[in-house]
Amino acid sequence: MTEDRFDSAEDDENYFWRLVQGRRSIRRYQTRPIPRSLLERILTAAIWAPSAHNRQPWRFCVIDSDASKLALSQAMGECWRRDLAADNADPGFIERRVAVSHARITGAAALVVAAVSLEEMDVYPDPQRAEAEWLMAVQSTALACQNLLLAAHHYGLGACWMCAPLFVPDTVRGILNLPETWHPQALITLGYTAEDREKERLSLGERVLWR
């Protein structure tokens, strides 16, 4: 029995590393829809992440209709177009960047907007602790998104984390009719992958200090 448990643990460890190291940011997808039951499984993995005070401040909006994906992409794209123009970017460059973003968003089988809500978080009168509480909620939501990305990879889906909603939270909230208490943080595209991507990581020595 001990041998069986050891073998199982070894298999589990091998799978764990394949899962973590095999995940990629995928930007091109097949046209196959994702079953709602599978999206629910992936979101269930997300909400089992740790969170500050166990308040679970994450909120998720799933967009799987073509009309909603198009409306969101167009609204965000127009905001980005204005920002790039204000930066004096070349008009051709602007249109290329917006077009690439539009294709990524509308080409995904589903989108997940991750948002933060402070409704259950602690409230402080001073700005320092209030800011710390906000950051704890943001960190908690990011942890949930990592669970989501790994679960998507486990189930054979590609995914890509995009932070564009941080720049246009009111636009995202308005287009999707989200509650005012939801603060959009990220947009995750999901779908069956239509590309292979390689990735590299810097060594531990370049990013880790030991004391």
Short mmCIF file of C-alpha atoms in Angstrom, two decimals:
data_model
loop_
_atom_site.label_atom_id
_atom_site.label_comp_id
_atom_site.label_asym_id
_atom_site.label_seq_id
_atom_site.Cartn_x
_atom_site.Cartn_y
_atom_site.Cartn_z
CA MET A 1 0.00 0.00 0.00
CA THR A 2 2.89 2.33 0.75
CA GLU A 3 4.33 1.71 -2.72
CA ASP A 4 0.99 2.49 -4.35
CA ARG A 5 0.74 5.76 -2.44
CA PHE A 6 4.29 6.69 -3.39
CA ASP A 7 3.66 5.93 -7.06
CA SER A 8 0.46 7.96 -6.97
CA ALA A 9 2.22 10.90 -5.34
CA GLU A 10 4.96 10.77 -7.95
CA ASP A 11 2.39 10.73 -10.75
CA ASP A 12 0.57 13.64 -9.12
CA GLU A 13 3.78 15.65 -8.90
CA ASN A 14 4.63 14.98 -12.53
CA TYR A 15 1.16 16.07 -13.57
CA PHE A 16 1.38 19.17 -11.41
CA TRP A 17 4.54 20.33 -13.14
CA ARG A 18 3.16 19.54 -16.57
CA LEU A 19 0.11 21.65 -15.72
CA VAL A 20 2.04 24.62 -14.35
CA GLN A 21 4.80 24.65 -16.94
CA GLY A 22 2.54 23.74 -19.84
CA ARG A 23 0.14 26.66 -19.44
CA ARG A 24 0.48 29.31 -22.13
CA SER A 25 -1.10 32.66 -22.95
CA ILE A 26 -3.16 31.67 -25.98
CA ARG A 27 -4.49 34.39 -28.28
CA ARG A 28 -5.96 32.44 -31.21
CA TYR A 29 -8.88 30.05 -30.81
CA GLN A 30 -11.00 27.57 -32.70
CA THR A 31 -14.65 28.40 -33.33
CA ARG A 32 -15.88 25.58 -31.06
CA PRO A 33 -18.14 26.81 -28.25
CA ILE A 34 -17.32 25.93 -24.65
CA PRO A 35 -20.09 24.03 -22.83
CA ARG A 36 -21.53 26.01 -19.95
CA SER A 37 -20.91 23.05 -17.63
CA LEU A 38 -17.19 23.29 -18.40
CA LEU A 39 -17.14 27.04 -17.78
CA GLU A 40 -18.81 26.40 -14.44
CA ARG A 41 -16.14 23.84 -13.52
CA ILE A 42 -13.40 26.32 -14.34
CA LEU A 43 -15.08 29.07 -12.32
CA THR A 44 -15.53 26.67 -9.42
CA ALA A 45 -11.77 26.17 -9.39
CA ALA A 46 -11.36 29.96 -9.36
CA ILE A 47 -13.50 30.51 -6.29
CA TRP A 48 -11.54 27.94 -4.27
CA ALA A 49 -8.54 30.27 -4.20
CA PRO A 50 -7.39 31.71 -0.87
CA SER A 51 -8.55 35.22 -0.04
CA ALA A 52 -7.94 37.92 2.55
CA HIS A 53 -10.05 37.24 5.67
CA ASN A 54 -11.71 34.53 3.51
CA ARG A 55 -14.03 37.32 2.27
CA GLN A 56 -13.82 36.06 -1.35
CA PRO A 57 -13.97 39.57 -2.91
CA TRP A 58 -13.81 38.29 -6.50
CA ARG A 59 -16.69 38.69 -8.90
CA PHE A 60 -16.88 37.20 -12.39
CA CYS A 61 -18.94 38.05 -15.46
CA VAL A 62 -18.99 35.45 -18.25
CA ILE A 63 -19.56 36.73 -21.79
CA ASP A 64 -20.30 34.05 -24.37
CA SER A 65 -22.67 35.76 -26.80
CA ASP A 66 -21.22 37.21 -29.99
CA ALA A 67 -23.21 40.42 -29.55
CA SER A 68 -21.82 41.07 -26.07
CA LYS A 69 -18.26 40.26 -27.11
CA LEU A 70 -18.57 42.63 -30.05
CA ALA A 71 -20.06 45.44 -27.96
CA LEU A 72 -17.36 45.12 -25.30
CA SER A 73 -14.55 44.98 -27.85
CA GLN A 74 -15.83 48.01 -29.76
CA ALA A 75 -16.29 50.11 -26.63
CA MET A 76 -12.88 49.25 -25.21
CA GLY A 77 -11.28 49.67 -28.62
CA GLU A 78 -12.67 53.17 -29.01
CA CYS A 79 -11.24 54.16 -25.62
CA TRP A 80 -7.85 52.74 -26.55
CA ARG A 81 -7.96 54.51 -29.90
CA ARG A 82 -8.49 57.85 -28.11
CA ASP A 83 -5.69 57.15 -25.63
CA LEU A 84 -3.21 56.24 -28.35
CA ALA A 85 -4.18 59.32 -30.35
CA ALA A 86 -3.56 61.45 -27.25
CA ASP A 87 -0.09 59.87 -27.11
CA ASN A 88 0.48 61.11 -30.68
CA ALA A 89 0.80 57.56 -32.00
CA ASP A 90 0.78 57.03 -35.75
CA PRO A 91 -2.81 56.51 -37.01
CA GLY A 92 -1.84 53.35 -38.87
CA PHE A 93 -0.20 51.96 -35.74
CA ILE A 94 -3.32 52.77 -33.73
CA GLU A 95 -5.63 50.94 -36.10
CA ARG A 96 -3.37 47.89 -36.22
CA ARG A 97 -3.21 47.63 -32.44
CA VAL A 98 -6.95 48.06 -32.04
CA ALA A 99 -7.64 45.51 -34.78
CA VAL A 100 -5.41 42.90 -33.13
CA SER A 101 -7.14 43.43 -29.78
CA HIS A 102 -10.56 43.24 -31.43
CA ALA A 103 -9.69 39.94 -33.10
CA ARG A 104 -8.48 38.44 -29.83
CA ILE A 105 -11.60 39.40 -27.94
CA THR A 106 -14.22 38.55 -30.53
CA GLY A 107 -12.37 35.41 -31.62
CA ALA A 108 -12.54 33.83 -28.16
CA ALA A 109 -15.29 31.34 -27.42
CA ALA A 110 -15.93 33.03 -24.08
CA LEU A 111 -14.67 35.94 -22.03
CA VAL A 112 -14.46 36.26 -18.27
CA VAL A 113 -14.26 39.69 -16.69
CA ALA A 114 -12.74 39.47 -13.23
CA ALA A 115 -13.76 42.22 -10.82
CA VAL A 116 -13.17 43.17 -7.20
CA SER A 117 -15.90 44.02 -4.72
CA LEU A 118 -15.18 45.59 -1.34
CA GLU A 119 -18.65 44.88 0.03
CA GLU A 120 -17.44 42.29 2.55
CA MET A 121 -13.97 43.71 3.15
CA ASP A 122 -12.99 45.62 6.29
CA VAL A 123 -13.47 49.39 6.33
CA TYR A 124 -10.88 51.75 7.83
CA PRO A 125 -10.99 55.52 8.41
CA ASP A 126 -7.35 56.10 7.44
CA PRO A 127 -6.06 55.93 3.86
CA GLN A 128 -3.09 53.68 4.62
CA ARG A 129 -5.14 50.77 5.94
CA ALA A 130 -7.90 51.38 3.41
CA GLU A 131 -5.34 51.07 0.62
CA ALA A 132 -3.95 47.88 2.15
CA GLU A 133 -7.45 46.41 2.31
CA TRP A 134 -8.03 47.28 -1.34
CA LEU A 135 -4.74 45.64 -2.33
CA MET A 136 -5.66 42.52 -0.38
CA ALA A 137 -8.90 42.28 -2.35
CA VAL A 138 -7.04 42.75 -5.63
CA GLN A 139 -4.46 40.13 -4.69
CA SER A 140 -7.21 37.71 -3.72
CA THR A 141 -8.91 38.16 -7.08
CA ALA A 142 -5.60 37.63 -8.89
CA LEU A 143 -5.15 34.34 -7.03
CA ALA A 144 -8.61 33.26 -8.16
CA CYS A 145 -7.70 34.13 -11.74
CA GLN A 146 -4.58 31.96 -11.55
CA ASN A 147 -6.76 29.06 -10.45
CA LEU A 148 -9.02 29.80 -13.41
CA LEU A 149 -6.12 29.81 -15.87
CA LEU A 150 -4.74 26.52 -14.56
CA ALA A 151 -8.17 24.90 -14.59
CA ALA A 152 -8.70 26.02 -18.18
CA HIS A 153 -5.41 24.41 -19.17
CA HIS A 154 -6.32 21.24 -17.26
CA TYR A 155 -9.55 20.93 -19.25
CA GLY A 156 -7.81 21.45 -22.59
CA LEU A 157 -8.67 25.12 -23.12
CA GLY A 158 -6.41 27.99 -24.01
CA ALA A 159 -6.65 31.26 -22.10
CA CYS A 160 -5.07 34.69 -22.00
CA TRP A 161 -5.01 37.21 -19.17
CA MET A 162 -5.57 40.81 -20.34
CA CYS A 163 -5.50 43.81 -18.00
CA ALA A 164 -7.25 46.29 -20.32
CA PRO A 165 -10.29 46.72 -18.00
CA LEU A 166 -8.02 48.49 -15.51
CA PHE A 167 -7.77 51.39 -17.97
CA VAL A 168 -11.49 51.62 -18.75
CA PRO A 169 -13.40 50.22 -15.74
CA ASP A 170 -16.42 52.47 -16.19
CA THR A 171 -16.74 51.48 -19.85
CA VAL A 172 -16.59 47.77 -19.02
CA ARG A 173 -19.04 48.16 -16.17
CA GLY A 174 -21.46 50.12 -18.35
CA ILE A 175 -21.37 47.85 -21.41
CA LEU A 176 -21.92 44.73 -19.29
CA ASN A 177 -24.37 46.39 -16.90
CA LEU A 178 -22.32 45.33 -13.88
CA PRO A 179 -23.15 46.49 -10.34
CA GLU A 180 -21.50 49.73 -9.28
CA THR A 181 -19.70 47.84 -6.52
CA TRP A 182 -17.82 45.74 -9.08
CA HIS A 183 -14.38 47.11 -10.01
CA PRO A 184 -13.20 45.42 -13.25
CA GLN A 185 -9.61 44.18 -13.05
CA ALA A 186 -8.97 41.78 -15.91
CA LEU A 187 -10.39 40.22 -19.04
CA ILE A 188 -9.63 36.55 -19.65
CA THR A 189 -10.19 35.11 -23.10
CA LEU A 190 -11.02 31.40 -23.33
CA GLY A 191 -11.31 28.89 -26.13
CA TYR A 192 -9.97 25.73 -27.71
CA THR A 193 -6.50 26.68 -28.86
CA ALA A 194 -5.64 27.27 -32.50
CA GLU A 195 -1.93 27.91 -31.93
CA ASP A 196 1.14 26.49 -30.21
CA ARG A 197 3.27 28.84 -28.17
CA GLU A 198 6.56 28.47 -26.39
CA LYS A 199 7.49 30.38 -23.29
CA GLU A 200 10.62 31.03 -21.32
CA ARG A 201 11.25 31.85 -17.72
CA LEU A 202 14.20 33.57 -16.09
CA SER A 203 16.17 31.52 -13.60
CA LEU A 204 15.44 31.58 -9.88
CA GLY A 205 18.73 33.37 -9.32
CA GLU A 206 17.52 36.31 -11.40
CA ARG A 207 14.32 36.77 -9.42
CA VAL A 208 14.84 35.30 -5.93
CA LEU A 209 16.80 36.54 -2.93
CA TRP A 210 17.69 34.28 0.00
CA ARG A 211 18.30 35.81 3.41
#
